[in-house]
Amino acid sequence: MVKAADRAKNPARSSVWLEKRAARGGGGPAGLDRDRIVAASIRMLDEEGLSKLSMRKLATELGVTAMSLYWYVDTKDDILEYAMDSVYGEIDLAAVDAAADWRDRIRLLALDYRRMLVRHAWMSPSAGQYLNIGPNAIAVGQKIHDTVAETGLSLDRRPSAMSAVFQFVYGYGTIESQFGRRAAEAGMSQDEFYVDSVNAFRDDPDLTEQVEGLKEILDERTSHDSLSVVWDRDFGYALDVLIAGIEVMVAREAEAPDGTRK
């Protein structure tokens, strides 16, 4: 059983997926199982965020006592690890397999990863706190590795290429999801929130000089009817830039004499 103190003492070896959990005696509460607990936790996280999740509130949502949850999980960390792995399962690996080549596979993986982060704003701040070694997370990581291997990059260059693409996606999806969360908390649509915040920035007399150099790009970005159009356009183009960069680096490796690199 992984307790909170154990996690703090040895975080590199603390995960619900490494835990050898002792079987509970007797039977668990009727109608309750781990899948139902995880589904309810994801709903709560999506609606209320990380700070509002607790064993007590989760039990109330499920209509059971808090002690009932301990038949299936030992800590809130366990629940978060299960929830994180569950949403990794939203990435459509079958569609990736059906794609024409590694470029399309990278695009599909990146787009699904971004969408997952945006749907679940709690996911990106959680990801770095846990090992992410559940079955869905490992399957996604394996697919990313296999796809980058198809590019032709040498083994020692693949981690850098994976980082370039998927750390970009993580950052982009995090900013997009947190922007959406802030707009929702303000009771505004993303379009309203964006235009209002840009205007506040532009109308501040103390920022006049700094804003002048950004006028052209700000005008372009606020000229669209929907901020989602801008999110999608910028993401797609940035991803194309990264894929083109991988192609260039593959070509450089192929042209370098005697395995040297330029």
PDB file of N, CA, C and O in Angstrom, residues 138-195:
ATOM      1  N   ILE A 138       1.614   4.243 -21.199  1.00  0.00           N
ATOM      2  CA  ILE A 138       2.711   3.502 -21.820  1.00  0.00           C
ATOM      3  C   ILE A 138       2.407   3.230 -23.290  1.00  0.00           C
ATOM      4  O   ILE A 138       3.290   3.337 -24.156  1.00  0.00           O
ATOM      5  N   ALA A 139       1.155   2.894 -23.596  1.00  0.00           N
ATOM      6  CA  ALA A 139       0.784   2.636 -24.999  1.00  0.00           C
ATOM      7  C   ALA A 139       0.979   3.876 -25.857  1.00  0.00           C
ATOM      8  O   ALA A 139       1.473   3.800 -26.990  1.00  0.00           O
ATOM      9  N   VAL A 140       0.601   5.044 -25.315  1.00  0.00           N
ATOM     10  CA  VAL A 140       0.791   6.295 -26.062  1.00  0.00           C
ATOM     11  C   VAL A 140       2.287   6.574 -26.231  1.00  0.00           C
ATOM     12  O   VAL A 140       2.747   6.934 -27.330  1.00  0.00           O
ATOM     13  N   GLY A 141       3.059   6.413 -25.159  1.00  0.00           N
ATOM     14  CA  GLY A 141       4.498   6.636 -25.253  1.00  0.00           C
ATOM     15  C   GLY A 141       5.164   5.711 -26.253  1.00  0.00           C
ATOM     16  O   GLY A 141       6.051   6.126 -27.012  1.00  0.00           O
ATOM     17  N   GLN A 142       4.734   4.458 -26.270  1.00  0.00           N
ATOM     18  CA  GLN A 142       5.286   3.497 -27.232  1.00  0.00           C
ATOM     19  C   GLN A 142       4.957   3.904 -28.662  1.00  0.00           C
ATOM     20  O   GLN A 142       5.798   3.819 -29.566  1.00  0.00           O
ATOM     21  N   LYS A 143       3.724   4.378 -28.871  1.00  0.00           N
ATOM     22  CA  LYS A 143       3.320   4.793 -30.224  1.00  0.00           C
ATOM     23  C   LYS A 143       4.121   6.013 -30.671  1.00  0.00           C
ATOM     24  O   LYS A 143       4.520   6.117 -31.850  1.00  0.00           O
ATOM     25  N   ILE A 144       4.355   6.939 -29.760  1.00  0.00           N
ATOM     26  CA  ILE A 144       5.179   8.107 -30.087  1.00  0.00           C
ATOM     27  C   ILE A 144       6.593   7.656 -30.454  1.00  0.00           C
ATOM     28  O   ILE A 144       7.162   8.099 -31.461  1.00  0.00           O
ATOM     29  N   HIS A 145       7.151   6.772 -29.644  1.00  0.00           N
ATOM     30  CA  HIS A 145       8.509   6.269 -29.923  1.00  0.00           C
ATOM     31  C   HIS A 145       8.571   5.587 -31.275  1.00  0.00           C
ATOM     32  O   HIS A 145       9.481   5.832 -32.082  1.00  0.00           O
ATOM     33  N   ASP A 146       7.618   4.695 -31.551  1.00  0.00           N
ATOM     34  CA  ASP A 146       7.616   3.959 -32.813  1.00  0.00           C
ATOM     35  C   ASP A 146       7.479   4.899 -34.009  1.00  0.00           C
ATOM     36  O   ASP A 146       8.115   4.700 -35.052  1.00  0.00           O
ATOM     37  N   THR A 147       6.650   5.923 -33.845  1.00  0.00           N
ATOM     38  CA  THR A 147       6.434   6.879 -34.940  1.00  0.00           C
ATOM     39  C   THR A 147       7.699   7.675 -35.222  1.00  0.00           C
ATOM     40  O   THR A 147       8.088   7.852 -36.385  1.00  0.00           O
ATOM     41  N   VAL A 148       8.351   8.150 -34.183  1.00  0.00           N
ATOM     42  CA  VAL A 148       9.583   8.920 -34.384  1.00  0.00           C
ATOM     43  C   VAL A 148      10.690   8.033 -34.936  1.00  0.00           C
ATOM     44  O   VAL A 148      11.520   8.471 -35.743  1.00  0.00           O
ATOM     45  N   ALA A 149      10.695   6.757 -34.563  1.00  0.00           N
ATOM     46  CA  ALA A 149      11.687   5.823 -35.115  1.00  0.00           C
ATOM     47  C   ALA A 149      11.533   5.700 -36.627  1.00  0.00           C
ATOM     48  O   ALA A 149      12.517   5.496 -37.345  1.00  0.00           O
ATOM     49  N   GLU A 150      10.300   5.836 -37.118  1.00  0.00           N
ATOM     50  CA  GLU A 150      10.045   5.725 -38.564  1.00  0.00           C
ATOM     51  C   GLU A 150      10.617   6.896 -39.357  1.00  0.00           C
ATOM     52  O   GLU A 150      10.740   6.820 -40.578  1.00  0.00           O
ATOM     53  N   THR A 151      10.957   7.978 -38.677  1.00  0.00           N
ATOM     54  CA  THR A 151      11.476   9.143 -39.400  1.00  0.00           C
ATOM     55  C   THR A 151      12.831   8.865 -40.033  1.00  0.00           C
ATOM     56  O   THR A 151      13.223   9.522 -40.998  1.00  0.00           O
ATOM     57  N   GLY A 152      13.580   7.914 -39.471  1.00  0.00           N
ATOM     58  CA  GLY A 152      14.940   7.656 -39.934  1.00  0.00           C
ATOM     59  C   GLY A 152      15.999   8.329 -39.087  1.00  0.00           C
ATOM     60  O   GLY A 152      17.197   8.172 -39.352  1.00  0.00           O
ATOM     61  N   LEU A 153      15.599   9.064 -38.053  1.00  0.00           N
ATOM     62  CA  LEU A 153      16.581   9.665 -37.159  1.00  0.00           C
ATOM     63  C   LEU A 153      17.345   8.573 -36.418  1.00  0.00           C
ATOM     64  O   LEU A 153      16.794   7.517 -36.102  1.00  0.00           O
ATOM     65  N   SER A 154      18.602   8.849 -36.125  1.00  0.00           N
ATOM     66  CA  SER A 154      19.397   7.893 -35.354  1.00  0.00           C
ATOM     67  C   SER A 154      18.849   7.814 -33.933  1.00  0.00           C
ATOM     68  O   SER A 154      18.171   8.722 -33.446  1.00  0.00           O
ATOM     69  N   LEU A 155      19.163   6.725 -33.259  1.00  0.00           N
ATOM     70  CA  LEU A 155      18.588   6.436 -31.944  1.00  0.00           C
ATOM     71  C   LEU A 155      18.809   7.562 -30.946  1.00  0.00           C
ATOM     72  O   LEU A 155      17.909   7.926 -30.194  1.00  0.00           O
ATOM     73  N   ASP A 156      20.017   8.139 -30.931  1.00  0.00           N
ATOM     74  CA  ASP A 156      20.308   9.161 -29.927  1.00  0.00           C
ATOM     75  C   ASP A 156      19.667  10.508 -30.244  1.00  0.00           C
ATOM     76  O   ASP A 156      19.671  11.408 -29.395  1.00  0.00           O
ATOM     77  N   ARG A 157      19.107  10.664 -31.455  1.00  0.00           N
ATOM     78  CA  ARG A 157      18.427  11.912 -31.821  1.00  0.00           C
ATOM     79  C   ARG A 157      16.914  11.833 -31.607  1.00  0.00           C
ATOM     80  O   ARG A 157      16.223  12.859 -31.579  1.00  0.00           O
ATOM     81  N   ARG A 158      16.392  10.618 -31.463  1.00  0.00           N
ATOM     82  CA  ARG A 158      14.937  10.473 -31.345  1.00  0.00           C
ATOM     83  C   ARG A 158      14.353  11.135 -30.103  1.00  0.00           C
ATOM     84  O   ARG A 158      13.296  11.772 -30.186  1.00  0.00           O
ATOM     85  N   PRO A 159      14.995  11.007 -28.933  1.00  0.00           N
ATOM     86  CA  PRO A 159      14.417  11.680 -27.762  1.00  0.00           C
ATOM     87  C   PRO A 159      14.279  13.190 -27.947  1.00  0.00           C
ATOM     88  O   PRO A 159      13.306  13.793 -27.501  1.00  0.00           O
ATOM     89  N   SER A 160      15.251  13.795 -28.625  1.00  0.00           N
ATOM     90  CA  SER A 160      15.182  15.236 -28.868  1.00  0.00           C
ATOM     91  C   SER A 160      14.009  15.577 -29.779  1.00  0.00           C
ATOM     92  O   SER A 160      13.308  16.573 -29.562  1.00  0.00           O
ATOM     93  N   ALA A 161      13.804  14.762 -30.809  1.00  0.00           N
ATOM     94  CA  ALA A 161      12.685  15.007 -31.720  1.00  0.00           C
ATOM     95  C   ALA A 161      11.349  14.826 -31.001  1.00  0.00           C
ATOM     96  O   ALA A 161      10.404  15.613 -31.195  1.00  0.00           O
ATOM     97  N   MET A 162      11.267  13.780 -30.155  1.00  0.00           N
ATOM     98  CA  MET A 162      10.034  13.574 -29.387  1.00  0.00           C
ATOM     99  C   MET A 162       9.768  14.755 -28.469  1.00  0.00           C
ATOM    100  O   MET A 162       8.628  15.221 -28.340  1.00  0.00           O
ATOM    101  N   SER A 163      10.820  15.265 -27.836  1.00  0.00           N
ATOM    102  CA  SER A 163      10.666  16.413 -26.949  1.00  0.00           C
ATOM    103  C   SER A 163      10.233  17.652 -27.721  1.00  0.00           C
ATOM    104  O   SER A 163       9.349  18.399 -27.270  1.00  0.00           O
ATOM    105  N   ALA A 164      10.864  17.882 -28.878  1.00  0.00           N
ATOM    106  CA  ALA A 164      10.526  19.060 -29.671  1.00  0.00           C
ATOM    107  C   ALA A 164       9.046  19.086 -30.013  1.00  0.00           C
ATOM    108  O   ALA A 164       8.373  20.124 -29.892  1.00  0.00           O
ATOM    109  N   VAL A 165       8.505  17.941 -30.416  1.00  0.00           N
ATOM    110  CA  VAL A 165       7.100  17.892 -30.819  1.00  0.00           C
ATOM    111  C   VAL A 165       6.174  17.860 -29.609  1.00  0.00           C
ATOM    112  O   VAL A 165       5.267  18.694 -29.479  1.00  0.00           O
ATOM    113  N   PHE A 166       6.404  16.928 -28.704  1.00  0.00           N
ATOM    114  CA  PHE A 166       5.386  16.686 -27.686  1.00  0.00           C
ATOM    115  C   PHE A 166       5.520  17.579 -26.459  1.00  0.00           C
ATOM    116  O   PHE A 166       4.522  17.787 -25.754  1.00  0.00           O
ATOM    117  N   GLN A 167       6.701  18.159 -26.209  1.00  0.00           N
ATOM    118  CA  GLN A 167       6.759  19.206 -25.202  1.00  0.00           C
ATOM    119  C   GLN A 167       6.109  20.481 -25.740  1.00  0.00           C
ATOM    120  O   GLN A 167       5.491  21.234 -24.979  1.00  0.00           O
ATOM    121  N   PHE A 168       6.234  20.716 -27.036  1.00  0.00           N
ATOM    122  CA  PHE A 168       5.495  21.821 -27.650  1.00  0.00           C
ATOM    123  C   PHE A 168       3.994  21.612 -27.479  1.00  0.00           C
ATOM    124  O   PHE A 168       3.260  22.530 -27.075  1.00  0.00           O
ATOM    125  N   VAL A 169       3.511  20.398 -27.773  1.00  0.00           N
ATOM    126  CA  VAL A 169       2.079  20.116 -27.645  1.00  0.00           C
ATOM    127  C   VAL A 169       1.629  20.289 -26.196  1.00  0.00           C
ATOM    128  O   VAL A 169       0.569  20.873 -25.920  1.00  0.00           O
ATOM    129  N   TYR A 170       2.433  19.792 -25.268  1.00  0.00           N
ATOM    130  CA  TYR A 170       2.104  19.934 -23.848  1.00  0.00           C
ATOM    131  C   TYR A 170       1.972  21.414 -23.476  1.00  0.00           C
ATOM    132  O   TYR A 170       1.012  21.817 -22.813  1.00  0.00           O
ATOM    133  N   GLY A 171       2.945  22.213 -23.882  1.00  0.00           N
ATOM    134  CA  GLY A 171       2.899  23.638 -23.574  1.00  0.00           C
ATOM    135  C   GLY A 171       1.722  24.333 -24.224  1.00  0.00           C
ATOM    136  O   GLY A 171       1.028  25.134 -23.590  1.00  0.00           O
ATOM    137  N   TYR A 172       1.484  24.015 -25.484  1.00  0.00           N
ATOM    138  CA  TYR A 172       0.389  24.652 -26.214  1.00  0.00           C
ATOM    139  C   TYR A 172      -0.950  24.269 -25.589  1.00  0.00           C
ATOM    140  O   TYR A 172      -1.812  25.121 -25.336  1.00  0.00           O
ATOM    141  N   GLY A 173      -1.131  22.971 -25.344  1.00  0.00           N
ATOM    142  CA  GLY A 173      -2.381  22.502 -24.765  1.00  0.00           C
ATOM    143  C   GLY A 173      -2.607  23.055 -23.369  1.00  0.00           C
ATOM    144  O   GLY A 173      -3.745  23.333 -22.971  1.00  0.00           O
ATOM    145  N   THR A 174      -1.516  23.220 -22.608  1.00  0.00           N
ATOM    146  CA  THR A 174      -1.625  23.777 -21.258  1.00  0.00           C
ATOM    147  C   THR A 174      -2.101  25.226 -21.312  1.00  0.00           C
ATOM    148  O   THR A 174      -3.028  25.614 -20.587  1.00  0.00           O
ATOM    149  N   ILE A 175      -1.472  26.037 -22.146  1.00  0.00           N
ATOM    150  CA  ILE A 175      -1.878  27.443 -22.266  1.00  0.00           C
ATOM    151  C   ILE A 175      -3.326  27.542 -22.742  1.00  0.00           C
ATOM    152  O   ILE A 175      -4.133  28.318 -22.198  1.00  0.00           O
ATOM    153  N   GLU A 176      -3.683  26.733 -23.734  1.00  0.00           N
ATOM    154  CA  GLU A 176      -5.048  26.785 -24.277  1.00  0.00           C
ATOM    155  C   GLU A 176      -6.066  26.373 -23.212  1.00  0.00           C
ATOM    156  O   GLU A 176      -7.120  27.008 -23.057  1.00  0.00           O
ATOM    157  N   SER A 177      -5.779  25.314 -22.480  1.00  0.00           N
ATOM    158  CA  SER A 177      -6.729  24.840 -21.473  1.00  0.00           C
ATOM    159  C   SER A 177      -6.864  25.829 -20.324  1.00  0.00           C
ATOM    160  O   SER A 177      -7.976  26.078 -19.835  1.00  0.00           O
ATOM    161  N   GLN A 178      -5.737  26.416 -19.888  1.00  0.00           N
ATOM    162  CA  GLN A 178      -5.806  27.351 -18.767  1.00  0.00           C
ATOM    163  C   GLN A 178      -6.471  28.664 -19.178  1.00  0.00           C
ATOM    164  O   GLN A 178      -7.161  29.301 -18.370  1.00  0.00           O
ATOM    165  N   PHE A 179      -6.297  29.056 -20.434  1.00  0.00           N
ATOM    166  CA  PHE A 179      -6.995  30.245 -20.923  1.00  0.00           C
ATOM    167  C   PHE A 179      -8.504  29.999 -20.911  1.00  0.00           C
ATOM    168  O   PHE A 179      -9.282  30.855 -20.483  1.00  0.00           O
ATOM    169  N   GLY A 180      -8.912  28.816 -21.378  1.00  0.00           N
ATOM    170  CA  GLY A 180     -10.330  28.477 -21.351  1.00  0.00           C
ATOM    171  C   GLY A 180     -10.886  28.449 -19.943  1.00  0.00           C
ATOM    172  O   GLY A 180     -12.011  28.895 -19.686  1.00  0.00           O
ATOM    173  N   ARG A 181     -10.084  27.931 -18.995  1.00  0.00           N
ATOM    174  CA  ARG A 181     -10.523  27.890 -17.598  1.00  0.00           C
ATOM    175  C   ARG A 181     -10.706  29.297 -17.043  1.00  0.00           C
ATOM    176  O   ARG A 181     -11.702  29.596 -16.375  1.00  0.00           O
ATOM    177  N   ARG A 182      -9.769  30.195 -17.335  1.00  0.00           N
ATOM    178  CA  ARG A 182      -9.873  31.571 -16.832  1.00  0.00           C
ATOM    179  C   ARG A 182     -11.085  32.282 -17.420  1.00  0.00           C
ATOM    180  O   ARG A 182     -11.785  33.025 -16.727  1.00  0.00           O
ATOM    181  N   ALA A 183     -11.344  32.066 -18.700  1.00  0.00           N
ATOM    182  CA  ALA A 183     -12.509  32.689 -19.328  1.00  0.00           C
ATOM    183  C   ALA A 183     -13.799  32.184 -18.682  1.00  0.00           C
ATOM    184  O   ALA A 183     -14.708  32.963 -18.381  1.00  0.00           O
ATOM    185  N   ALA A 184     -13.862  30.868 -18.456  1.00  0.00           N
ATOM    186  CA  ALA A 184     -15.056  30.290 -17.841  1.00  0.00           C
ATOM    187  C   ALA A 184     -15.258  30.841 -16.432  1.00  0.00           C
ATOM    188  O   ALA A 184     -16.398  31.148 -16.020  1.00  0.00           O
ATOM    189  N   GLU A 185     -14.178  30.956 -15.657  1.00  0.00           N
ATOM    190  CA  GLU A 185     -14.279  31.488 -14.298  1.00  0.00           C
ATOM    191  C   GLU A 185     -14.746  32.939 -14.303  1.00  0.00           C
ATOM    192  O   GLU A 185     -15.392  33.396 -13.353  1.00  0.00           O
ATOM    193  N   ALA A 186     -14.427  33.670 -15.392  1.00  0.00           N
ATOM    194  CA  ALA A 186     -14.862  35.064 -15.518  1.00  0.00           C
ATOM    195  C   ALA A 186     -16.284  35.173 -16.058  1.00  0.00           C
ATOM    196  O   ALA A 186     -16.826  36.279 -16.164  1.00  0.00           O
ATOM    197  N   GLY A 187     -16.891  34.028 -16.393  1.00  0.00           N
ATOM    198  CA  GLY A 187     -18.246  34.045 -16.935  1.00  0.00           C
ATOM    199  C   GLY A 187     -18.312  34.590 -18.351  1.00  0.00           C
ATOM    200  O   GLY A 187     -19.334  35.146 -18.769  1.00  0.00           O
ATOM    201  N   MET A 188     -17.218  34.397 -19.116  1.00  0.00           N
ATOM    202  CA  MET A 188     -17.139  34.939 -20.470  1.00  0.00           C
ATOM    203  C   MET A 188     -16.766  33.824 -21.434  1.00  0.00           C
ATOM    204  O   MET A 188     -16.174  32.813 -21.040  1.00  0.00           O
ATOM    205  N   SER A 189     -17.111  34.029 -22.710  1.00  0.00           N
ATOM    206  CA  SER A 189     -16.606  33.125 -23.726  1.00  0.00           C
ATOM    207  C   SER A 189     -15.125  33.419 -23.945  1.00  0.00           C
ATOM    208  O   SER A 189     -14.624  34.487 -23.560  1.00  0.00           O
ATOM    209  N   GLN A 190     -14.420  32.472 -24.563  1.00  0.00           N
ATOM    210  CA  GLN A 190     -13.009  32.714 -24.832  1.00  0.00           C
ATOM    211  C   GLN A 190     -12.823  33.917 -25.749  1.00  0.00           C
ATOM    212  O   GLN A 190     -11.879  34.699 -25.581  1.00  0.00           O
ATOM    213  N   ASP A 191     -13.709  34.072 -26.722  1.00  0.00           N
ATOM    214  CA  ASP A 191     -13.604  35.205 -27.645  1.00  0.00           C
ATOM    215  C   ASP A 191     -13.763  36.531 -26.895  1.00  0.00           C
ATOM    216  O   ASP A 191     -12.984  37.471 -27.103  1.00  0.00           O
ATOM    217  N   GLU A 192     -14.764  36.594 -26.007  1.00  0.00           N
ATOM    218  CA  GLU A 192     -14.991  37.819 -25.237  1.00  0.00           C
ATOM    219  C   GLU A 192     -13.813  38.109 -24.319  1.00  0.00           C
ATOM    220  O   GLU A 192     -13.357  39.259 -24.220  1.00  0.00           O
ATOM    221  N   PHE A 193     -13.335  37.069 -23.677  1.00  0.00           N
ATOM    222  CA  PHE A 193     -12.230  37.240 -22.733  1.00  0.00           C
ATOM    223  C   PHE A 193     -10.974  37.709 -23.454  1.00  0.00           C
ATOM    224  O   PHE A 193     -10.261  38.606 -22.971  1.00  0.00           O
ATOM    225  N   TYR A 194     -10.701  37.133 -24.614  1.00  0.00           N
ATOM    226  CA  TYR A 194      -9.495  37.491 -25.359  1.00  0.00           C
ATOM    227  C   TYR A 194      -9.545  38.948 -25.823  1.00  0.00           C
ATOM    228  O   TYR A 194      -8.596  39.719 -25.606  1.00  0.00           O
ATOM    229  N   VAL A 195     -10.642  39.331 -26.447  1.00  0.00           N
ATOM    230  CA  VAL A 195     -10.758  40.701 -26.954  1.00  0.00           C
ATOM    231  C   VAL A 195     -10.689  41.699 -25.812  1.00  0.00           C
ATOM    232  O   VAL A 195     -10.009  42.734 -25.900  1.00  0.00           O
TER     233      VAL A 195
END
